[in-house]
Amino acid sequence: MKHSLLLFLILSHISVLFAQEGVVRGRVFNPINNEAVPFANVLVLNTDYGTVTDENGDYEITGIEPGLYNIRASFVGFRSKTEFEVQISRARALRLDFELKEEASDLGEVTVDAKFSRSDETPISVRSLNTNEIERYPGGNRDISRVIQSLPGVASTASFRNDIIIRGGAPNENKFFIEGIEVPVINHFATQGSSGGPVGILNVNLIKNVDVITGGFPADRMNSLSSFFEFDLKDGRKDKMFTQVTIGASEFTVSNEGPIGENTTYLISARQSYLQFLFRAIGLPFLPTFNDFTVKTKTKINDKTELTFLGVGAIDLFSLNFDVPNNETEDERENRLYLLENLPISTQWNYTTGLKLKRFRENGFWNFILSRNMLNNRSFKYFQNDDSNPANLLFDYTSQESENKFRVENNIFKGRTTIKYGANYEFARYFISNFDRFTLAGEGGVIEVNDRSFFNSYGAFISASQTSKNDRLLLTGGVRIDGSDFGETARNPLNQISPRVSASYQIVPQLFWTGNVGIYYQKPPYTALGFRNNEGELVNQLNDIKFIRSTHFVTGIEKVIPEKSRRFSLEGFYKLYANYPSSLRNGIALANLGADFGVIGNEAVNSDSDGRAFGLEFLAQQRLFNDFFGIASVTLVRSEFTNPNTEGFVPSAWDNRFIVSLTAGRRFDRNWEIGARWRYLGGVPFTPIDVETSSLREVWDLRGQPVLNFDRINAERLDAFHQLDFRVDKRYFFDKWNLNWYLDIQNAYNFRADQPPLLVPERSEEGMLVVNPNDPSRYKMRLIDNPAGTILPTIGIIVEF
């Protein structure tokens, strides 16, 4: 690796590049009816390059020097649009299409240009990131889940996981759509019943743009309480094949694109990890391995009909590392042994496939979406990893979640009015095979279940948007209803009516006030819906488990300076939760369980917990301008929930209180780029250990880990977490291929994050547990520190040809 870095540093001083210049071509069209916009202006900003589209809306600009550019398309009567940070190279002609929407009035442009604009359906709480912002993000290591952490209101755990915590909500309150198709899992080693995981599934090379919607949800989206992520993937090349190879410190990725006949393009990516070698080298006690793939095809059936196919999937393997590191301290040894004795052996795979048919007409279009997704999760654990005796088996858990979904939407555009309506149906199957004498440790019980459950869910919506004659006021309203047969109350969709209304007013040019009020519903996790007792009863269905409800109040102001690609926003939010599941065993809301590997919700629950989250967000964003870019976000947030065994509201596991993210970078001559990010998160609360119960030999011999004191739920709090990340990129552009190498350093000053302490038993020199001489029914125990964090440098090479 050192020799590779030296080689690239030498290459960086080579200035012999070839004379051929870059080309960008594409089509400018009206996204409402797919009709061409002829004679539109297409300009490469701050250069002399530009052209006009022909009668078919097609254009081509040649002779462009390789580099990053902002490119704008405009035409009288249409809203202009700018694509930021478009990468031009010699190796291939770039395909860049523009969707220009018609203006509703003849008063000229009063809306914000390009990616700083709000759609009519979501005029509030929307943030966008494009391809280059994702790829170059310091500390992100080309992982979209980490890049999103730069946005306001977004927190994460201090460990290496990708849990996305938005506005004080749990990670399972987020939903992900790719090309309009819902993809439930976007991280490897996801926590079933929640979300997150250490590595993202999506290859950022394929992503064109991602919109993060954290409030004012459109009525066509369902089953989420905190956010929606809308991913748009690039279309494959129409002229010839193009390949990209990425070699990083932990993975090898190949992506390829091109045409299939005259009317179909494809995009495909596959990734193989070798993360287990890195983890073994740094002495971690667990060895994860992952593989993933993404496939997209797009077929133009005729001028008015498009068919998109999407396939996304992953295979994850998780094993233990019993090698003993050199020079480990006593606490490090105890930490390693604790993890080895408690982490399960896990395998997981998932996939999503879907078809989207888009049919245009003169004043709108239909969308028909058919998809299927499946998650298979298996984990098992033997006491002290001794599988020689079947009696040592603590648990053996296998479950499958599969969903078949159909959705139809109609979009109608009439002048300043937009109307949208549709319906959806979903058939789900949940299978569980569960042997567990671990969960009921100390209670003398064993769970043994093998069964299937089937659920039908259904919904419908209608929404409308209206702009005033001068385009300064935008009003949006909608309502949706959802039902499911997982519970008596949930079965009637009239019990889950979800109205919402938003408003946006342009006070002065490019200064907006926005507001939203809405009620949203989400199904509890399948782990709770399909939980059965030993008699085979659907316990939570008998308990009349309900949809979780959240009521949002959001307001804010936003100032945009489009000529400098700059925006500032300030938003306040208040969220009220109801019907949140709480554990009958522990007497706490599931929102207070935090994020970890494994399963959340596989137990008897009641829908009787309430919650609230409120706060203030500030954002300052500078897209690439004069070779500088940056994002600064500050969030003040409180997140609290009630619990059956406590009085009043208690801080939830996501109560960071204070979040800061500062990201900045600069481009230099000869295609060098340097960026840095600094994050600060307030410490989250945690539940202390019940030392008295945990030290009992009958409890520890069965569990091998401590029991938490749920009478003091989240009564203690960790110290704040902060981290500095750096990234350096260098690009080379040749006639037939491109080369990019990067150095990404996470946690540059090696901050050790505070985590809840571990309770471990004392051991003899032979490794046996020491019995407490004063109380033979107990082991001698002690608490040890459990810090997390290390410097993590990554060198990557990207070759395109």
PDB file of N, CA and C in Angstrom, residues 506-549:
ATOM      1  N   GLN A 506     -42.976  33.372  -0.605  1.00  0.00           N
ATOM      2  CA  GLN A 506     -41.759  34.118  -0.934  1.00  0.00           C
ATOM      3  C   GLN A 506     -41.921  35.557  -0.442  1.00  0.00           C
ATOM      4  N   ILE A 507     -41.242  35.854   0.674  1.00  0.00           N
ATOM      5  CA  ILE A 507     -41.383  37.162   1.313  1.00  0.00           C
ATOM      6  C   ILE A 507     -40.802  38.251   0.421  1.00  0.00           C
ATOM      7  N   VAL A 508     -39.574  38.064   0.014  1.00  0.00           N
ATOM      8  CA  VAL A 508     -38.902  38.905  -0.976  1.00  0.00           C
ATOM      9  C   VAL A 508     -38.192  37.930  -1.899  1.00  0.00           C
ATOM     10  N   PRO A 509     -37.688  38.374  -3.042  1.00  0.00           N
ATOM     11  CA  PRO A 509     -37.024  37.422  -3.940  1.00  0.00           C
ATOM     12  C   PRO A 509     -35.969  36.581  -3.227  1.00  0.00           C
ATOM     13  N   GLN A 510     -36.140  35.266  -3.358  1.00  0.00           N
ATOM     14  CA  GLN A 510     -35.224  34.255  -2.831  1.00  0.00           C
ATOM     15  C   GLN A 510     -35.205  34.159  -1.307  1.00  0.00           C
ATOM     16  N   LEU A 511     -36.207  34.716  -0.620  1.00  0.00           N
ATOM     17  CA  LEU A 511     -36.365  34.533   0.816  1.00  0.00           C
ATOM     18  C   LEU A 511     -37.743  33.933   1.061  1.00  0.00           C
ATOM     19  N   PHE A 512     -37.782  32.731   1.647  1.00  0.00           N
ATOM     20  CA  PHE A 512     -39.014  31.968   1.779  1.00  0.00           C
ATOM     21  C   PHE A 512     -39.341  31.685   3.233  1.00  0.00           C
ATOM     22  N   TRP A 513     -40.648  31.719   3.521  1.00  0.00           N
ATOM     23  CA  TRP A 513     -41.170  31.150   4.765  1.00  0.00           C
ATOM     24  C   TRP A 513     -41.930  29.885   4.407  1.00  0.00           C
ATOM     25  N   THR A 514     -41.736  28.832   5.202  1.00  0.00           N
ATOM     26  CA  THR A 514     -42.429  27.576   4.950  1.00  0.00           C
ATOM     27  C   THR A 514     -43.007  27.038   6.245  1.00  0.00           C
ATOM     28  N   GLY A 515     -44.065  26.263   6.133  1.00  0.00           N
ATOM     29  CA  GLY A 515     -44.688  25.642   7.301  1.00  0.00           C
ATOM     30  C   GLY A 515     -45.418  24.374   6.910  1.00  0.00           C
ATOM     31  N   ASN A 516     -45.560  23.468   7.873  1.00  0.00           N
ATOM     32  CA  ASN A 516     -46.239  22.199   7.614  1.00  0.00           C
ATOM     33  C   ASN A 516     -46.833  21.647   8.896  1.00  0.00           C
ATOM     34  N   VAL A 517     -47.997  21.018   8.760  1.00  0.00           N
ATOM     35  CA  VAL A 517     -48.613  20.230   9.825  1.00  0.00           C
ATOM     36  C   VAL A 517     -49.077  18.933   9.195  1.00  0.00           C
ATOM     37  N   GLY A 518     -48.786  17.809   9.836  1.00  0.00           N
ATOM     38  CA  GLY A 518     -49.190  16.534   9.262  1.00  0.00           C
ATOM     39  C   GLY A 518     -49.225  15.423  10.289  1.00  0.00           C
ATOM     40  N   ILE A 519     -50.058  14.426  10.011  1.00  0.00           N
ATOM     41  CA  ILE A 519     -50.142  13.218  10.832  1.00  0.00           C
ATOM     42  C   ILE A 519     -49.687  12.053   9.972  1.00  0.00           C
ATOM     43  N   TYR A 520     -48.787  11.221  10.517  1.00  0.00           N
ATOM     44  CA  TYR A 520     -48.208  10.120   9.754  1.00  0.00           C
ATOM     45  C   TYR A 520     -48.273   8.835  10.574  1.00  0.00           C
ATOM     46  N   TYR A 521     -48.368   7.709   9.858  1.00  0.00           N
ATOM     47  CA  TYR A 521     -48.476   6.402  10.506  1.00  0.00           C
ATOM     48  C   TYR A 521     -47.412   5.457   9.973  1.00  0.00           C
ATOM     49  N   GLN A 522     -47.004   4.517  10.829  1.00  0.00           N
ATOM     50  CA  GLN A 522     -46.033   3.496  10.438  1.00  0.00           C
ATOM     51  C   GLN A 522     -46.366   2.182  11.115  1.00  0.00           C
ATOM     52  N   LYS A 523     -46.230   1.085  10.359  1.00  0.00           N
ATOM     53  CA  LYS A 523     -46.441  -0.242  10.945  1.00  0.00           C
ATOM     54  C   LYS A 523     -45.316  -0.568  11.925  1.00  0.00           C
ATOM     55  N   PRO A 524     -45.627  -1.266  13.008  1.00  0.00           N
ATOM     56  CA  PRO A 524     -44.556  -1.804  13.857  1.00  0.00           C
ATOM     57  C   PRO A 524     -43.740  -2.822  13.068  1.00  0.00           C
ATOM     58  N   PRO A 525     -42.543  -3.171  13.539  1.00  0.00           N
ATOM     59  CA  PRO A 525     -41.709  -4.119  12.793  1.00  0.00           C
ATOM     60  C   PRO A 525     -42.356  -5.504  12.737  1.00  0.00           C
ATOM     61  N   TYR A 526     -41.996  -6.257  11.693  1.00  0.00           N
ATOM     62  CA  TYR A 526     -42.533  -7.604  11.552  1.00  0.00           C
ATOM     63  C   TYR A 526     -42.118  -8.495  12.716  1.00  0.00           C
ATOM     64  N   THR A 527     -40.990  -8.212  13.329  1.00  0.00           N
ATOM     65  CA  THR A 527     -40.572  -8.997  14.486  1.00  0.00           C
ATOM     66  C   THR A 527     -41.612  -8.937  15.599  1.00  0.00           C
ATOM     67  N   ALA A 528     -42.308  -7.793  15.701  1.00  0.00           N
ATOM     68  CA  ALA A 528     -43.383  -7.666  16.694  1.00  0.00           C
ATOM     69  C   ALA A 528     -44.704  -8.206  16.144  1.00  0.00           C
ATOM     70  N   LEU A 529     -45.006  -7.919  14.887  1.00  0.00           N
ATOM     71  CA  LEU A 529     -46.269  -8.376  14.306  1.00  0.00           C
ATOM     72  C   LEU A 529     -46.343  -9.896  14.264  1.00  0.00           C
ATOM     73  N   GLY A 530     -45.217 -10.554  13.987  1.00  0.00           N
ATOM     74  CA  GLY A 530     -45.208 -12.006  13.846  1.00  0.00           C
ATOM     75  C   GLY A 530     -44.751 -12.753  15.071  1.00  0.00           C
ATOM     76  N   PHE A 531     -44.613 -12.060  16.206  1.00  0.00           N
ATOM     77  CA  PHE A 531     -44.145 -12.739  17.415  1.00  0.00           C
ATOM     78  C   PHE A 531     -45.215 -13.701  17.936  1.00  0.00           C
ATOM     79  N   ARG A 532     -44.804 -14.922  18.235  1.00  0.00           N
ATOM     80  CA  ARG A 532     -45.725 -15.950  18.747  1.00  0.00           C
ATOM     81  C   ARG A 532     -45.183 -16.506  20.071  1.00  0.00           C
ATOM     82  N   ASN A 533     -46.124 -16.937  20.927  1.00  0.00           N
ATOM     83  CA  ASN A 533     -45.713 -17.639  22.134  1.00  0.00           C
ATOM     84  C   ASN A 533     -45.577 -19.133  21.828  1.00  0.00           C
ATOM     85  N   ASN A 534     -45.262 -19.913  22.841  1.00  0.00           N
ATOM     86  CA  ASN A 534     -45.044 -21.342  22.612  1.00  0.00           C
ATOM     87  C   ASN A 534     -46.318 -22.088  22.216  1.00  0.00           C
ATOM     88  N   GLU A 535     -47.463 -21.454  22.428  1.00  0.00           N
ATOM     89  CA  GLU A 535     -48.720 -22.057  21.990  1.00  0.00           C
ATOM     90  C   GLU A 535     -49.051 -21.685  20.547  1.00  0.00           C
ATOM     91  N   GLY A 536     -48.193 -20.912  19.912  1.00  0.00           N
ATOM     92  CA  GLY A 536     -48.397 -20.539  18.513  1.00  0.00           C
ATOM     93  C   GLY A 536     -49.308 -19.354  18.310  1.00  0.00           C
ATOM     94  N   GLU A 537     -49.685 -18.656  19.371  1.00  0.00           N
ATOM     95  CA  GLU A 537     -50.582 -17.512  19.241  1.00  0.00           C
ATOM     96  C   GLU A 537     -49.812 -16.263  18.827  1.00  0.00           C
ATOM     97  N   LEU A 538     -50.430 -15.461  17.962  1.00  0.00           N
ATOM     98  CA  LEU A 538     -49.874 -14.148  17.616  1.00  0.00           C
ATOM     99  C   LEU A 538     -50.178 -13.195  18.771  1.00  0.00           C
ATOM    100  N   VAL A 539     -49.267 -13.150  19.716  1.00  0.00           N
ATOM    101  CA  VAL A 539     -49.503 -12.464  20.982  1.00  0.00           C
ATOM    102  C   VAL A 539     -49.882 -11.001  20.765  1.00  0.00           C
ATOM    103  N   ASN A 540     -49.139 -10.314  19.918  1.00  0.00           N
ATOM    104  CA  ASN A 540     -49.367  -8.882  19.772  1.00  0.00           C
ATOM    105  C   ASN A 540     -50.625  -8.567  18.970  1.00  0.00           C
ATOM    106  N   GLN A 541     -51.060  -9.505  18.146  1.00  0.00           N
ATOM    107  CA  GLN A 541     -52.364  -9.336  17.500  1.00  0.00           C
ATOM    108  C   GLN A 541     -53.470  -9.437  18.538  1.00  0.00           C
ATOM    109  N   LEU A 542     -53.321 -10.344  19.489  1.00  0.00           N
ATOM    110  CA  LEU A 542     -54.288 -10.450  20.578  1.00  0.00           C
ATOM    111  C   LEU A 542     -54.272  -9.186  21.441  1.00  0.00           C
ATOM    112  N   ASN A 543     -53.083  -8.550  21.540  1.00  0.00           N
ATOM    113  CA  ASN A 543     -52.964  -7.296  22.306  1.00  0.00           C
ATOM    114  C   ASN A 543     -53.436  -6.091  21.507  1.00  0.00           C
ATOM    115  N   ASP A 544     -53.950  -6.329  20.280  1.00  0.00           N
ATOM    116  CA  ASP A 544     -54.413  -5.262  19.389  1.00  0.00           C
ATOM    117  C   ASP A 544     -53.308  -4.237  19.135  1.00  0.00           C
ATOM    118  N   ILE A 545     -52.175  -4.737  18.646  1.00  0.00           N
ATOM    119  CA  ILE A 545     -51.078  -3.837  18.295  1.00  0.00           C
ATOM    120  C   ILE A 545     -51.539  -2.863  17.224  1.00  0.00           C
ATOM    121  N   LYS A 546     -51.079  -1.620  17.300  1.00  0.00           N
ATOM    122  CA  LYS A 546     -51.590  -0.545  16.439  1.00  0.00           C
ATOM    123  C   LYS A 546     -50.485   0.046  15.570  1.00  0.00           C
ATOM    124  N   PHE A 547     -50.896   0.781  14.537  1.00  0.00           N
ATOM    125  CA  PHE A 547     -49.966   1.626  13.804  1.00  0.00           C
ATOM    126  C   PHE A 547     -49.369   2.654  14.766  1.00  0.00           C
ATOM    127  N   ILE A 548     -48.084   2.941  14.626  1.00  0.00           N
ATOM    128  CA  ILE A 548     -47.446   4.014  15.388  1.00  0.00           C
ATOM    129  C   ILE A 548     -47.804   5.340  14.716  1.00  0.00           C
ATOM    130  N   ARG A 549     -48.170   6.338  15.505  1.00  0.00           N
ATOM    131  CA  ARG A 549     -48.583   7.639  14.963  1.00  0.00           C
ATOM    132  C   ARG A 549     -47.600   8.722  15.381  1.00  0.00           C
TER     133      ARG A 549
END
